[in-house]
PDB file of C-alpha atoms in Angstrom:
ATOM      1  CA  MET D 190       0.002  -0.175  -0.190  1.00 47.00           C
ATOM      2  CA  GLU D 191       2.957   2.296   1.153  1.00 46.00           C
ATOM      3  CA  THR D 192       4.191   1.485  -2.548  1.00 49.00           C
ATOM      4  CA  THR D 193       1.454   2.033  -3.898  1.00 57.00           C
ATOM      5  CA  SER D 194       0.988   5.856  -2.618  1.00 56.00           C
ATOM      6  CA  GLU D 195       4.082   6.519  -3.281  1.00 51.00           C
ATOM      7  CA  GLU D 196       3.557   6.138  -6.486  1.00 53.00           C
ATOM      8  CA  ASN D 197       0.497   7.751  -6.649  1.00 52.00           C
ATOM      9  CA  GLN D 198       2.450  11.220  -6.451  1.00 53.00           C
ATOM     10  CA  GLU D 199       5.413  10.736  -7.907  1.00 54.00           C
ATOM     11  CA  GLN D 200       2.569  10.609 -10.960  1.00 52.00           C
ATOM     12  CA  SER D 201       1.169  13.563  -9.695  1.00 56.00           C
ATOM     13  CA  LEU D 202       4.229  15.098  -9.369  1.00 49.00           C
ATOM     14  CA  GLU D 203       5.117  14.353 -13.277  1.00 55.00           C
ATOM     15  CA  ARG D 204       1.928  15.096 -14.306  1.00 56.00           C
ATOM     16  CA  LYS D 205       2.219  18.571 -12.451  1.00 53.00           C
ATOM     17  CA  GLY D 206       5.102  19.054 -13.585  1.00 54.00           C
ATOM     18  CA  CYS D 207       4.599  18.844 -17.356  1.00 56.00           C
ATOM     19  CA  PHE D 208       1.205  20.149 -16.786  1.00 53.00           C
ATOM     20  CA  GLU D 209       3.073  23.651 -15.847  1.00 58.00           C
ATOM     21  CA  CYS D 210       6.004  23.411 -18.829  1.00 59.00           C
ATOM     22  CA  CYS D 211       3.100  22.952 -21.122  1.00 58.00           C
ATOM     23  CA  ILE D 212       1.770  26.740 -19.587  1.00 57.00           C
ATOM     24  CA  LYS D 213       5.873  27.819 -20.217  1.00 58.00           C
ATOM     25  CA  CYS D 214       5.448  26.765 -23.599  1.00 57.00           C
ATOM     26  CA  LEU D 215       2.607  27.792 -24.330  1.00 56.00           C
ATOM     27  CA  GLY D 216       2.993  31.870 -22.460  1.00 55.00           C
ATOM     28  CA  GLY D 217       6.434  31.088 -24.592  1.00 57.00           C
ATOM     29  CA  VAL D 218       4.414  31.369 -26.967  1.00 64.00           C
ATOM     30  CA  PRO D 219       4.295  35.239 -29.122  1.00 69.00           C
ATOM     31  CA  TYR D 220       0.599  34.826 -30.415  1.00 74.00           C
ATOM     32  CA  ALA D 221      -0.043  38.510 -32.133  1.00 77.00           C
ATOM     33  CA  SER D 222       3.546  37.712 -34.199  1.00 79.00           C
ATOM     34  CA  LEU D 223       2.012  34.334 -34.908  1.00 82.00           C
ATOM     35  CA  VAL D 224      -1.385  35.390 -35.990  1.00 86.00           C
ATOM     36  CA  ALA D 225      -0.178  38.199 -37.741  1.00 86.00           C
ATOM     37  CA  THR D 226       1.368  35.283 -40.071  1.00 87.00           C
ATOM     38  CA  ILE D 227      -0.367  33.176 -40.637  1.00 89.00           C
ATOM     39  CA  LEU D 228      -2.890  36.478 -42.275  1.00 90.00           C
ATOM     40  CA  CYS D 229      -0.154  37.300 -43.976  1.00 89.00           C
ATOM     41  CA  PHE D 230       0.403  33.939 -45.476  1.00 90.00           C
ATOM     42  CA  SER D 231      -2.677  34.226 -46.621  1.00 91.00           C
ATOM     43  CA  GLY D 232      -3.222  37.276 -47.612  1.00 91.00           C
ATOM     44  CA  VAL D 233      -0.539  37.899 -50.020  1.00 91.00           C
ATOM     45  CA  ALA D 234      -1.216  34.329 -51.357  1.00 91.00           C
ATOM     46  CA  LEU D 235      -4.362  35.220 -51.797  1.00 91.00           C
ATOM     47  CA  PHE D 236      -3.542  38.755 -53.367  1.00 91.00           C
ATOM     48  CA  CYS D 237      -0.653  36.855 -55.741  1.00 89.00           C
ATOM     49  CA  GLY D 238      -2.109  34.155 -56.851  1.00 89.00           C
ATOM     50  CA  CYS D 239      -5.587  35.971 -58.233  1.00 91.00           C
ATOM     51  CA  GLY D 240      -3.993  38.789 -58.975  1.00 89.00           C
ATOM     52  CA  HIS D 241      -2.460  36.397 -61.465  1.00 88.00           C
ATOM     53  CA  VAL D 242      -4.773  35.281 -63.180  1.00 90.00           C
ATOM     54  CA  ALA D 243      -7.334  38.297 -63.412  1.00 90.00           C
ATOM     55  CA  LEU D 244      -4.196  39.573 -65.048  1.00 88.00           C
ATOM     56  CA  THR D 245      -4.149  37.537 -67.687  1.00 89.00           C
ATOM     57  CA  GLY D 246      -8.143  37.155 -67.823  1.00 89.00           C
ATOM     58  CA  THR D 247      -8.406  41.326 -68.295  1.00 88.00           C
ATOM     59  CA  ILE D 248      -5.698  40.752 -71.143  1.00 88.00           C
ATOM     60  CA  THR D 249      -7.649  37.881 -73.091  1.00 87.00           C
ATOM     61  CA  ILE D 250     -10.854  40.730 -72.238  1.00 87.00           C
ATOM     62  CA  LEU D 251      -8.683  43.266 -74.164  1.00 86.00           C
ATOM     63  CA  GLU D 252      -7.731  41.398 -76.599  1.00 85.00           C
ATOM     64  CA  ASN D 253     -10.475  39.597 -77.885  1.00 84.00           C
ATOM     65  CA  HIS D 254     -13.683  42.447 -77.410  1.00 84.00           C
ATOM     66  CA  PHE D 255     -11.895  46.101 -77.240  1.00 84.00           C
ATOM     67  CA  SER D 256      -8.474  45.534 -78.777  1.00 81.00           C
ATOM     68  CA  LYS D 257      -7.742  43.950 -81.897  1.00 80.00           C
ATOM     69  CA  ILE D 258      -4.548  45.121 -83.036  1.00 81.00           C
ATOM     70  CA  PRO D 259      -1.471  44.105 -80.927  1.00 79.00           C
ATOM     71  CA  ALA D 260       0.019  47.122 -81.221  1.00 78.00           C
ATOM     72  CA  ASP D 261      -2.408  49.426 -79.637  1.00 77.00           C
ATOM     73  CA  HIS D 262      -2.724  47.342 -75.901  1.00 77.00           C
ATOM     74  CA  ALA D 263       1.327  46.465 -76.239  1.00 81.00           C
ATOM     75  CA  MET D 264       2.240  48.779 -73.427  1.00 83.00           C
ATOM     76  CA  LEU D 265      -0.517  47.582 -71.747  1.00 81.00           C
ATOM     77  CA  THR D 266       0.922  43.994 -72.651  1.00 84.00           C
ATOM     78  CA  ASP D 267       4.037  44.878 -70.591  1.00 86.00           C
ATOM     79  CA  VAL D 268       2.887  46.414 -68.316  1.00 85.00           C
ATOM     80  CA  ILE D 269       0.826  43.509 -67.284  1.00 85.00           C
ATOM     81  CA  GLN D 270       3.357  41.319 -67.334  1.00 85.00           C
ATOM     82  CA  LEU D 271       5.661  43.163 -65.083  1.00 88.00           C
ATOM     83  CA  LEU D 272       3.386  43.404 -63.081  1.00 84.00           C
ATOM     84  CA  GLN D 273       2.780  39.280 -62.746  1.00 83.00           C
ATOM     85  CA  TYR D 274       7.455  38.654 -62.397  1.00 86.00           C
ATOM     86  CA  VAL D 275       6.310  41.225 -59.006  1.00 86.00           C
ATOM     87  CA  ILE D 276       3.662  39.437 -57.976  1.00 84.00           C
ATOM     88  CA  TYR D 277       6.724  35.874 -57.713  1.00 83.00           C
ATOM     89  CA  GLY D 278       9.038  38.357 -55.902  1.00 85.00           C
ATOM     90  CA  LEU D 279       6.585  39.790 -53.732  1.00 83.00           C
ATOM     91  CA  ALA D 280       5.631  35.744 -52.258  1.00 84.00           C
ATOM     92  CA  SER D 281       9.059  34.985 -51.962  1.00 84.00           C
ATOM     93  CA  PHE D 282       9.900  38.264 -50.066  1.00 88.00           C
ATOM     94  CA  PHE D 283       6.555  38.701 -47.986  1.00 86.00           C
ATOM     95  CA  PHE D 284       7.380  34.314 -46.717  1.00 86.00           C
ATOM     96  CA  LEU D 285      11.350  34.698 -45.664  1.00 87.00           C
ATOM     97  CA  TYR D 286       9.978  37.969 -43.828  1.00 86.00           C
ATOM     98  CA  GLY D 287       7.280  36.206 -41.919  1.00 84.00           C
ATOM     99  CA  ILE D 288       8.583  33.805 -40.669  1.00 86.00           C
ATOM    100  CA  ILE D 289      12.147  36.421 -39.516  1.00 84.00           C
ATOM    101  CA  LEU D 290       9.470  38.850 -37.666  1.00 81.00           C
ATOM    102  CA  LEU D 291       8.211  34.979 -35.970  1.00 80.00           C
ATOM    103  CA  ALA D 292      11.123  33.561 -35.234  1.00 79.00           C
ATOM    104  CA  GLU D 293      12.221  37.341 -32.909  1.00 76.00           C
ATOM    105  CA  GLY D 294       8.629  36.915 -32.013  1.00 74.00           C
ATOM    106  CA  PHE D 295       9.411  33.674 -29.820  1.00 74.00           C
ATOM    107  CA  TYR D 296      13.212  35.098 -29.191  1.00 71.00           C
ATOM    108  CA  THR D 297      11.798  38.245 -27.582  1.00 68.00           C
ATOM    109  CA  THR D 298       8.737  36.734 -25.732  1.00 62.00           C
ATOM    110  CA  SER D 299       9.207  36.765 -21.832  1.00 53.00           C
ATOM    111  CA  ALA D 300       8.144  33.658 -21.125  1.00 41.00           C
ATOM    112  CA  VAL D 301      11.164  33.100 -23.586  1.00 44.00           C
ATOM    113  CA  LYS D 302      13.353  35.357 -20.812  1.00 52.00           C
ATOM    114  CA  GLU D 303      12.024  32.909 -17.295  1.00 49.00           C
ATOM    115  CA  LEU D 304      13.138  29.825 -18.872  1.00 42.00           C
ATOM    116  CA  HIS D 305      16.284  31.150 -19.829  1.00 46.00           C
ATOM    117  CA  SER D 306      17.859  32.901 -16.825  1.00 48.00           C
ATOM    118  CA  GLU D 307      20.357  33.987 -18.546  1.00 49.00           C
ATOM    119  CA  PHE D 308      18.276  36.155 -21.604  1.00 51.00           C
ATOM    120  CA  LYS D 309      21.045  39.243 -22.119  1.00 55.00           C
ATOM    121  CA  THR D 310      20.812  41.433 -25.237  1.00 56.00           C
ATOM    122  CA  THR D 311      23.252  42.777 -27.617  1.00 57.00           C
ATOM    123  CA  ILE D 312      23.885  46.265 -28.792  1.00 63.00           C
ATOM    124  CA  CYS D 313      23.203  44.575 -32.195  1.00 63.00           C
ATOM    125  CA  GLY D 314      20.285  42.922 -31.820  1.00 60.00           C
ATOM    126  CA  ARG D 315      18.408  46.088 -31.163  1.00 67.00           C
ATOM    127  CA  CYS D 316      20.002  47.267 -33.927  1.00 74.00           C
ATOM    128  CA  ILE D 317      17.807  44.592 -36.176  1.00 73.00           C
ATOM    129  CA  SER D 318      15.464  44.916 -33.411  1.00 73.00           C
ATOM    130  CA  GLY D 319      14.576  48.675 -34.660  1.00 76.00           C
ATOM    131  CA  MET D 320      15.458  47.987 -38.411  1.00 82.00           C
ATOM    132  CA  PHE D 321      12.308  45.534 -38.106  1.00 80.00           C
ATOM    133  CA  VAL D 322      10.064  48.026 -36.748  1.00 83.00           C
ATOM    134  CA  PHE D 323      11.521  51.239 -39.248  1.00 87.00           C
ATOM    135  CA  LEU D 324      11.385  47.945 -42.580  1.00 87.00           C
ATOM    136  CA  THR D 325       7.704  46.803 -41.071  1.00 87.00           C
ATOM    137  CA  TYR D 326       6.052  50.008 -40.894  1.00 89.00           C
ATOM    138  CA  VAL D 327       8.232  50.488 -44.451  1.00 89.00           C
ATOM    139  CA  LEU D 328       6.551  47.781 -45.736  1.00 88.00           C
ATOM    140  CA  GLY D 329       2.886  48.545 -44.205  1.00 88.00           C
ATOM    141  CA  VAL D 330       2.785  52.261 -45.597  1.00 89.00           C
ATOM    142  CA  ALA D 331       3.554  50.069 -49.148  1.00 89.00           C
ATOM    143  CA  TRP D 332       0.477  47.986 -49.015  1.00 89.00           C
ATOM    144  CA  LEU D 333      -1.532  50.582 -48.235  1.00 90.00           C
ATOM    145  CA  GLY D 334      -1.223  52.208 -52.373  1.00 90.00           C
ATOM    146  CA  VAL D 335      -1.315  47.921 -52.714  1.00 89.00           C
ATOM    147  CA  PHE D 336      -4.069  47.787 -51.522  1.00 91.00           C
ATOM    148  CA  GLY D 337      -6.287  51.005 -53.033  1.00 90.00           C
ATOM    149  CA  PHE D 338      -4.642  50.449 -56.642  1.00 89.00           C
ATOM    150  CA  SER D 339      -5.840  46.586 -56.131  1.00 90.00           C
ATOM    151  CA  ALA D 340      -9.345  48.382 -56.187  1.00 91.00           C
ATOM    152  CA  VAL D 341      -9.385  50.076 -59.046  1.00 90.00           C
ATOM    153  CA  PRO D 342      -9.493  46.919 -61.245  1.00 90.00           C
ATOM    154  CA  VAL D 343     -12.347  45.855 -59.351  1.00 92.00           C
ATOM    155  CA  PHE D 344     -14.068  49.128 -60.067  1.00 91.00           C
ATOM    156  CA  LEU D 345     -13.861  49.376 -63.633  1.00 89.00           C
ATOM    157  CA  PHE D 346     -15.186  45.710 -63.882  1.00 90.00           C
ATOM    158  CA  TYR D 347     -17.961  46.756 -60.919  1.00 91.00           C
ATOM    159  CA  ASN D 348     -18.831  49.505 -64.034  1.00 89.00           C
ATOM    160  CA  MET D 349     -18.641  46.949 -66.573  1.00 88.00           C
ATOM    161  CA  TRP D 350     -21.083  44.553 -65.135  1.00 89.00           C
ATOM    162  CA  SER D 351     -23.224  47.103 -63.339  1.00 88.00           C
ATOM    163  CA  THR D 352     -23.905  48.196 -67.012  1.00 84.00           C
ATOM    164  CA  CYS D 353     -25.047  44.661 -68.149  1.00 84.00           C
ATOM    165  CA  ALA D 354     -27.232  43.905 -65.413  1.00 82.00           C
ATOM    166  CA  ALA D 355     -29.217  47.805 -65.727  1.00 79.00           C
ATOM    167  CA  MET D 356     -29.577  46.507 -69.766  1.00 78.00           C
ATOM    168  CA  ARG D 357     -31.177  42.601 -68.221  1.00 75.00           C
ATOM    169  CA  SER D 358     -33.248  44.420 -65.230  1.00 70.00           C
ATOM    170  CA  PRO D 359     -37.706  44.261 -65.997  1.00 60.00           C
ATOM    171  CA  THR D 360     -37.632  46.970 -65.442  1.00 60.00           C
ATOM    172  CA  ALA D 361     -35.347  49.227 -67.503  1.00 58.00           C
ATOM    173  CA  ASN D 362     -36.866  50.989 -70.125  1.00 60.00           C
ATOM    174  CA  LEU D 363     -34.667  50.915 -73.203  1.00 60.00           C
ATOM    175  CA  THR D 364     -35.377  51.842 -76.778  1.00 60.00           C
ATOM    176  CA  ASP D 365     -32.216  51.283 -78.318  1.00 66.00           C
ATOM    177  CA  LEU D 366     -29.601  49.439 -75.976  1.00 70.00           C
ATOM    178  CA  ASP D 367     -26.257  50.133 -78.400  1.00 70.00           C
ATOM    179  CA  SER D 368     -26.734  53.347 -77.438  1.00 74.00           C
ATOM    180  CA  ILE D 369     -25.544  52.132 -73.404  1.00 79.00           C
ATOM    181  CA  CYS D 370     -21.288  51.765 -74.323  1.00 82.00           C
ATOM    182  CA  VAL D 371     -18.206  50.870 -72.422  1.00 84.00           C
ATOM    183  CA  ASP D 372     -15.462  52.592 -73.420  1.00 84.00           C
ATOM    184  CA  VAL D 373     -12.507  51.774 -71.637  1.00 85.00           C
ATOM    185  CA  ARG D 374     -10.631  54.183 -73.514  1.00 84.00           C
ATOM    186  CA  GLN D 375     -10.879  57.042 -71.250  1.00 84.00           C
ATOM    187  CA  TYR D 376      -9.382  54.931 -68.209  1.00 82.00           C
ATOM    188  CA  GLY D 377      -6.298  55.153 -70.161  1.00 80.00           C
ATOM    189  CA  ILE D 378      -5.970  51.730 -70.351  1.00 81.00           C
ATOM    190  CA  ILE D 379      -5.372  51.674 -74.402  1.00 82.00           C
ATOM    191  CA  PRO D 380      -4.995  54.566 -76.026  1.00 82.00           C
ATOM    192  CA  TRP D 381      -7.433  55.978 -76.868  1.00 81.00           C
ATOM    193  CA  SER D 382      -6.119  55.282 -81.477  1.00 79.00           C
ATOM    194  CA  ALA D 383      -7.980  51.701 -80.472  1.00 78.00           C
ATOM    195  CA  THR D 384      -9.913  50.232 -82.681  1.00 79.00           C
ATOM    196  CA  PRO D 385     -13.111  49.369 -81.057  1.00 83.00           C
ATOM    197  CA  GLY D 386     -12.085  50.686 -77.566  1.00 79.00           C
ATOM    198  CA  LYS D 387     -15.586  50.057 -76.714  1.00 84.00           C
ATOM    199  CA  ALA D 388     -18.313  47.827 -76.601  1.00 83.00           C
ATOM    200  CA  CYS D 389     -22.246  48.636 -77.305  1.00 83.00           C
ATOM    201  CA  GLY D 390     -25.465  46.969 -76.236  1.00 80.00           C
ATOM    202  CA  SER D 391     -25.428  43.056 -77.231  1.00 81.00           C
ATOM    203  CA  THR D 392     -22.384  43.661 -77.428  1.00 83.00           C
ATOM    204  CA  LEU D 393     -21.523  44.127 -74.169  1.00 83.00           C
ATOM    205  CA  GLY D 394     -24.102  42.107 -73.026  1.00 82.00           C
ATOM    206  CA  ASP D 395     -22.308  38.768 -74.550  1.00 85.00           C
ATOM    207  CA  ILE D 396     -18.954  40.097 -72.907  1.00 86.00           C
ATOM    208  CA  CYS D 397     -20.427  40.642 -69.343  1.00 85.00           C
ATOM    209  CA  ASN D 398     -21.194  36.688 -69.625  1.00 87.00           C
ATOM    210  CA  THR D 399     -18.213  35.795 -70.555  1.00 88.00           C
ATOM    211  CA  SER D 400     -15.996  32.988 -68.116  1.00 86.00           C
ATOM    212  CA  GLU D 401     -13.375  35.360 -68.956  1.00 87.00           C
ATOM    213  CA  PHE D 402     -15.169  38.551 -67.455  1.00 90.00           C
ATOM    214  CA  TYR D 403     -17.023  36.773 -64.647  1.00 89.00           C
ATOM    215  CA  LEU D 404     -13.833  35.145 -63.452  1.00 91.00           C
ATOM    216  CA  SER D 405     -10.724  37.957 -63.705  1.00 91.00           C
ATOM    217  CA  TYR D 406     -14.039  40.806 -61.877  1.00 92.00           C
ATOM    218  CA  HIS D 407     -14.397  38.071 -59.155  1.00 93.00           C
ATOM    219  CA  LEU D 408     -10.817  37.215 -58.995  1.00 93.00           C
ATOM    220  CA  PHE D 409      -9.903  40.477 -58.191  1.00 93.00           C
ATOM    221  CA  ILE D 410     -12.533  41.299 -55.746  1.00 94.00           C
ATOM    222  CA  VAL D 411     -10.725  38.482 -53.614  1.00 94.00           C
ATOM    223  CA  ALA D 412      -6.847  39.826 -55.037  1.00 93.00           C
ATOM    224  CA  CYS D 413      -7.912  43.130 -53.139  1.00 93.00           C
ATOM    225  CA  ALA D 414      -9.532  41.319 -50.332  1.00 93.00           C
ATOM    226  CA  GLY D 415      -5.905  39.702 -50.016  1.00 93.00           C
ATOM    227  CA  ALA D 416      -3.854  43.141 -50.065  1.00 92.00           C
ATOM    228  CA  GLY D 417      -6.666  44.587 -47.403  1.00 92.00           C
ATOM    229  CA  ALA D 418      -5.474  41.233 -45.216  1.00 92.00           C
ATOM    230  CA  THR D 419      -1.617  41.952 -45.881  1.00 91.00           C
ATOM    231  CA  VAL D 420      -2.626  45.684 -43.874  1.00 92.00           C
ATOM    232  CA  ILE D 421      -4.155  44.177 -41.170  1.00 92.00           C
ATOM    233  CA  ALA D 422      -0.863  41.474 -41.285  1.00 91.00           C
ATOM    234  CA  LEU D 423       1.172  44.096 -41.163  1.00 90.00           C
ATOM    235  CA  LEU D 424      -0.284  46.662 -38.614  1.00 91.00           C
ATOM    236  CA  ILE D 425      -0.405  43.260 -36.422  1.00 88.00           C
ATOM    237  CA  TYR D 426       3.208  42.820 -37.055  1.00 86.00           C
ATOM    238  CA  MET D 427       3.766  47.219 -35.850  1.00 86.00           C
ATOM    239  CA  MET D 428       3.040  46.580 -32.674  1.00 85.00           C
ATOM    240  CA  ALA D 429       4.394  43.398 -32.364  1.00 80.00           C
ATOM    241  CA  THR D 430       8.229  44.782 -33.515  1.00 78.00           C
ATOM    242  CA  THR D 431       7.817  47.765 -31.837  1.00 81.00           C
ATOM    243  CA  TYR D 432       6.225  45.625 -28.636  1.00 75.00           C
ATOM    244  CA  ASN D 433       9.480  43.856 -28.828  1.00 71.00           C
ATOM    245  CA  PHE D 434      11.636  46.878 -29.862  1.00 74.00           C
ATOM    246  CA  ALA D 435      10.412  47.865 -26.080  1.00 74.00           C
ATOM    247  CA  VAL D 436      11.130  44.338 -24.348  1.00 68.00           C
ATOM    248  CA  LEU D 437      15.099  44.090 -25.635  1.00 66.00           C
ATOM    249  CA  LYS D 438      15.861  47.904 -24.813  1.00 68.00           C
ATOM    250  CA  PHE D 439      14.263  47.465 -21.093  1.00 65.00           C
ATOM    251  CA  LYS D 440      15.845  44.220 -20.560  1.00 61.00           C
ATOM    252  CA  SER D 441      19.310  46.390 -21.540  1.00 58.00           C
ATOM    253  CA  ARG D 442      18.593  49.348 -19.158  1.00 58.00           C
ATOM    254  CA  GLU D 443      17.830  46.689 -16.475  1.00 54.00           C
ATOM    255  CA  ASP D 444      20.865  44.447 -16.952  1.00 51.00           C
ATOM    256  CA  CYS D 445      22.591  47.660 -17.340  1.00 47.00           C
ATOM    257  CA  CYS D 446      21.893  48.768 -13.297  1.00 49.00           C
ATOM    258  CA  THR D 447      22.229  45.175 -12.467  1.00 51.00           C
ATOM    259  CA  LYS D 448      25.658  46.263 -12.721  1.00 51.00           C
ATOM    260  CA  PHE D 449      25.398  49.080 -10.786  1.00 47.00           C
TER     261      PHE D 449
END
């Protein structure tokens, strides 16, 4: 009986030790950086993947319905191809940057400092943390511009879609459908010399019913939402990196005070 009692006590102590260890491990997780990383990866993946396919569909729509001569939209094609290459670079950069910020979050978490009593900061570490704060702020401002830019094609496609919906509406009393047109030349997408440059009446309705238009329109919406999610993730990163820098700075002052 005594042996059984001792074994039970040992097992309870082991369970208590495991529980305390798990609590410390869970407390050492930088949840803000973790949420921001997941949100950043998801937003960048949506923006890059959907934006790439939507840009390809846009070129197809322009070539088939608005600009029959390749020379008229050659510059636009080059710009879209350049944007697609930029998308590849953005995806790779933010994948690495998110992992680095997550690693920094783990390093500067207060629970990690409690686990490692000899936690010390250096001038190099504080400089790197400050650099992350500055770079994250710059990326946040830049992505605000990307978010605004990604809303432009959504606006253009929405104008087209709403015009087609108005023509199909049973309450609309339209005697001359050919008088309703969408001219993409006025948006500066293609030059004014491009032919036909605009679509009217039933031709416009046929364009709105194509799979390229339907897919590109919804992919641009998802890409815009992905850009918005990335902006939110960078805002969370801003708060997390600023807090991490403050922790390192406070720890360095604490170390200096203990020396004297």
